[in-house]
mmCIF file of C-alpha atoms in Angstrom:
data_model
loop_
_atom_site.group_PDB
_atom_site.id
_atom_site.type_symbol
_atom_site.label_atom_id
_atom_site.label_comp_id
_atom_site.label_asym_id
_atom_site.label_seq_id
_atom_site.Cartn_x
_atom_site.Cartn_y
_atom_site.Cartn_z
ATOM 1 C CA UNK A 283 98.222 108.939 91.472
ATOM 2 C CA UNK A 284 101.451 108.780 90.428
ATOM 3 C CA UNK A 285 103.060 105.269 91.221
ATOM 4 C CA UNK A 286 106.336 107.802 92.222
ATOM 5 C CA UNK A 287 104.919 109.130 95.147
ATOM 6 C CA UNK A 288 104.816 105.699 96.871
ATOM 7 C CA UNK A 289 107.925 104.176 95.476
ATOM 8 C CA UNK A 290 110.452 107.344 96.354
ATOM 9 C CA UNK A 291 108.932 107.185 100.027
ATOM 10 C CA UNK A 292 109.306 103.568 99.972
ATOM 11 C CA UNK A 293 112.446 103.800 98.651
ATOM 12 C CA UNK A 294 113.461 105.931 101.413
ATOM 13 C CA UNK A 295 111.719 103.697 104.279
ATOM 14 C CA UNK A 296 113.671 100.955 102.972
ATOM 15 C CA UNK A 297 117.373 102.732 103.386
ATOM 16 C CA UNK A 298 116.519 103.781 106.764
ATOM 17 C CA UNK A 299 115.930 100.582 107.393
ATOM 18 C CA UNK A 300 119.135 99.363 106.037
ATOM 19 C CA UNK A 301 120.917 101.927 107.492
ATOM 20 C CA UNK A 302 119.534 100.818 111.000
ATOM 21 C CA UNK A 303 119.933 96.936 110.268
ATOM 22 C CA UNK A 304 124.309 97.827 109.198
ATOM 23 C CA UNK A 305 124.785 100.789 112.019
ATOM 24 C CA UNK A 306 122.455 99.683 115.496
ATOM 25 C CA UNK A 307 124.068 97.198 117.938
ATOM 26 C CA UNK A 308 120.863 96.599 119.728
ATOM 27 C CA UNK A 309 119.166 93.915 118.801
ATOM 28 C CA UNK A 310 115.720 95.262 119.405
ATOM 29 C CA UNK A 311 116.394 98.249 117.076
ATOM 30 C CA UNK A 312 117.605 95.925 114.611
ATOM 31 C CA UNK A 313 114.391 94.232 114.430
ATOM 32 C CA UNK A 314 112.543 97.515 114.451
ATOM 33 C CA UNK A 315 114.802 98.289 111.380
ATOM 34 C CA UNK A 316 113.433 95.418 109.904
ATOM 35 C CA UNK A 317 109.961 95.931 110.604
ATOM 36 C CA UNK A 318 110.926 99.282 108.275
ATOM 37 C CA UNK A 319 111.923 97.433 105.346
ATOM 38 C CA UNK A 320 109.058 95.003 105.470
ATOM 39 C CA UNK A 321 106.515 97.857 106.013
ATOM 40 C CA UNK A 322 108.598 99.622 102.525
ATOM 41 C CA UNK A 323 107.899 96.399 100.809
ATOM 42 C CA UNK A 324 104.068 96.409 101.577
ATOM 43 C CA UNK A 325 103.642 100.121 100.633
ATOM 44 C CA UNK A 326 105.256 98.988 97.420
ATOM 45 C CA UNK A 327 103.065 96.364 97.128
ATOM 46 C CA UNK A 328 99.790 98.044 97.261
ATOM 47 C CA UNK A 329 100.976 100.666 94.955
ATOM 48 C CA UNK A 330 101.770 98.466 92.043
ATOM 49 C CA UNK A 331 98.676 96.875 92.702
ATOM 50 C CA UNK A 332 96.612 100.158 92.808
ATOM 51 C CA UNK A 333 98.668 101.256 89.600
ATOM 52 C CA UNK A 334 98.504 98.212 87.857
ATOM 53 C CA UNK A 335 94.696 98.083 88.755
ATOM 54 C CA UNK A 336 94.201 93.856 89.467
ATOM 55 C CA UNK A 337 91.416 92.718 89.010
ATOM 56 C CA UNK A 338 92.298 89.477 91.912
ATOM 57 C CA UNK A 339 94.188 92.668 94.457
ATOM 58 C CA UNK A 340 97.540 90.188 94.507
ATOM 59 C CA UNK A 341 99.517 92.852 95.695
ATOM 60 C CA UNK A 342 97.056 93.357 99.169
ATOM 61 C CA UNK A 343 97.087 89.674 99.348
ATOM 62 C CA UNK A 344 100.983 89.348 99.746
ATOM 63 C CA UNK A 345 100.537 92.085 101.911
ATOM 64 C CA UNK A 346 98.378 90.335 104.259
ATOM 65 C CA UNK A 347 100.959 87.179 104.231
ATOM 66 C CA UNK A 348 104.014 89.730 104.327
ATOM 67 C CA UNK A 349 102.417 91.053 107.689
ATOM 68 C CA UNK A 350 101.117 88.049 109.048
ATOM 69 C CA UNK A 351 105.337 86.607 108.319
ATOM 70 C CA UNK A 352 106.346 90.053 110.205
ATOM 71 C CA UNK A 353 103.977 89.302 113.079
ATOM 72 C CA UNK A 354 105.776 86.038 113.424
ATOM 73 C CA UNK A 355 109.027 86.756 112.890
ATOM 74 C CA UNK A 356 108.599 89.473 115.387
ATOM 75 C CA UNK A 357 107.395 87.495 118.292
ATOM 76 C CA UNK A 358 109.981 84.758 117.833
ATOM 77 C CA UNK A 359 112.782 87.614 117.602
ATOM 78 C CA UNK A 360 111.743 89.584 120.565
ATOM 79 C CA UNK A 361 111.564 86.057 122.678
ATOM 80 C CA UNK A 362 115.375 85.162 121.599
ATOM 81 C CA UNK A 363 116.343 88.837 122.465
ATOM 82 C CA UNK A 364 114.832 88.208 125.834
ATOM 83 C CA UNK A 365 116.117 84.867 126.554
ATOM 84 C CA UNK A 366 119.876 86.046 125.163
ATOM 85 C CA UNK A 367 119.599 89.226 127.298
ATOM 86 C CA UNK A 368 118.777 86.854 130.562
ATOM 87 C CA UNK A 369 121.142 84.735 130.487
ATOM 88 C CA UNK A 370 123.827 87.251 128.900
ATOM 89 C CA UNK A 371 122.880 91.249 130.390
ATOM 90 C CA UNK A 372 123.258 92.868 126.975
ATOM 91 C CA UNK A 373 121.582 92.755 124.031
ATOM 92 C CA UNK A 374 124.432 94.217 122.245
ATOM 93 C CA UNK A 375 125.035 92.640 119.092
ATOM 94 C CA UNK A 376 129.076 93.018 118.732
ATOM 95 C CA UNK A 377 129.104 90.890 122.512
ATOM 96 C CA UNK A 378 127.094 88.190 121.482
ATOM 97 C CA UNK A 379 129.043 86.765 118.803
ATOM 98 C CA UNK A 380 130.146 84.246 120.828
ATOM 99 C CA UNK A 381 127.304 82.182 121.222
ATOM 100 C CA UNK A 382 128.506 79.307 120.254
ATOM 101 C CA UNK A 383 131.177 77.307 121.881
ATOM 102 C CA UNK A 384 134.204 77.460 121.002
ATOM 103 C CA UNK A 385 136.113 74.373 122.451
ATOM 104 C CA UNK A 386 135.637 71.896 120.124
ATOM 105 C CA UNK A 387 136.579 68.942 122.323
ATOM 106 C CA UNK A 388 136.101 65.424 121.565
ATOM 107 C CA UNK A 389 135.032 63.019 123.354
ATOM 108 C CA UNK A 390 136.746 59.335 124.452
ATOM 109 C CA UNK A 391 134.685 56.316 124.432
ATOM 110 C CA UNK A 392 134.851 54.473 127.656
ATOM 111 C CA UNK A 393 136.399 51.575 127.686
ATOM 112 C CA UNK A 394 137.276 48.911 129.993
ATOM 113 C CA UNK A 395 141.182 48.655 128.485
ATOM 114 C CA UNK A 396 143.245 50.958 130.647
ATOM 115 C CA UNK A 397 146.497 49.934 131.811
ATOM 116 C CA UNK A 398 148.093 50.528 134.830
ATOM 117 C CA UNK A 399 150.208 53.540 134.545
ATOM 118 C CA UNK A 400 146.730 55.524 133.309
ATOM 119 C CA UNK A 401 144.725 54.176 136.136
ATOM 120 C CA UNK A 402 147.571 55.621 138.446
ATOM 121 C CA UNK A 403 147.750 58.944 137.378
ATOM 122 C CA UNK A 404 143.955 58.945 136.743
ATOM 123 C CA UNK A 405 143.879 58.676 140.803
ATOM 124 C CA UNK A 406 146.134 61.256 141.497
ATOM 125 C CA UNK A 407 144.097 63.633 139.399
ATOM 126 C CA UNK A 408 140.936 65.624 140.824
ATOM 127 C CA UNK A 409 138.266 67.850 139.525
ATOM 128 C CA UNK A 410 140.613 70.787 138.986
ATOM 129 C CA UNK A 411 141.393 69.361 135.846
ATOM 130 C CA UNK A 412 141.541 72.032 132.962
ATOM 131 C CA UNK A 413 138.824 72.728 131.047
ATOM 132 C CA UNK A 414 139.445 70.481 127.505
ATOM 133 C CA UNK A 415 141.930 67.509 129.792
ATOM 134 C CA UNK A 416 140.719 63.779 129.943
ATOM 135 C CA UNK A 417 139.006 63.226 133.223
ATOM 136 C CA UNK A 418 140.938 60.231 133.657
ATOM 137 C CA UNK A 419 137.998 58.654 135.642
ATOM 138 C CA UNK A 420 135.746 58.710 133.273
ATOM 139 C CA UNK A 421 137.459 58.962 129.807
ATOM 140 C CA UNK A 422 135.581 61.553 128.914
ATOM 141 C CA UNK A 423 136.750 65.332 127.983
ATOM 142 C CA UNK A 424 135.652 68.261 129.797
ATOM 143 C CA UNK A 425 133.829 71.080 128.382
ATOM 144 C CA UNK A 426 134.955 74.761 129.312
ATOM 145 C CA UNK A 427 132.307 76.715 130.333
ATOM 146 C CA UNK A 428 131.026 79.790 128.309
ATOM 147 C CA UNK A 429 132.823 82.901 128.996
ATOM 148 C CA UNK A 430 130.818 85.991 129.914
#
């Protein structure tokens, strides 16, 4: 068997997987493309193992480790995608870029050192304080809710 046949097939599979990772917007399709790339690597490992006639069959052993890692990656990846889909309602990667809170509000320590001017204004404030403003009663900053 020529080494060129499985090497060309693996290169084609890897290129298709790379295109899928770069062009797709659905997170599940991106995970499938990553799996395609890993399978291309597995094909190369087995092909070079057969071509080199390795007595320890290290290419096949590495392929088994790669399959185990791919299975764990898919399990964790699908769990994350499902959790994000339940919270956000979409699995579109472009819409998921705002997963972290953008409001980096700092919290103020609770101190008993408040002067009378601050307590007067704190009593006039109500629960409609804008996000990011200091709540006078607790001395802490309210954080903005995540946008949809």
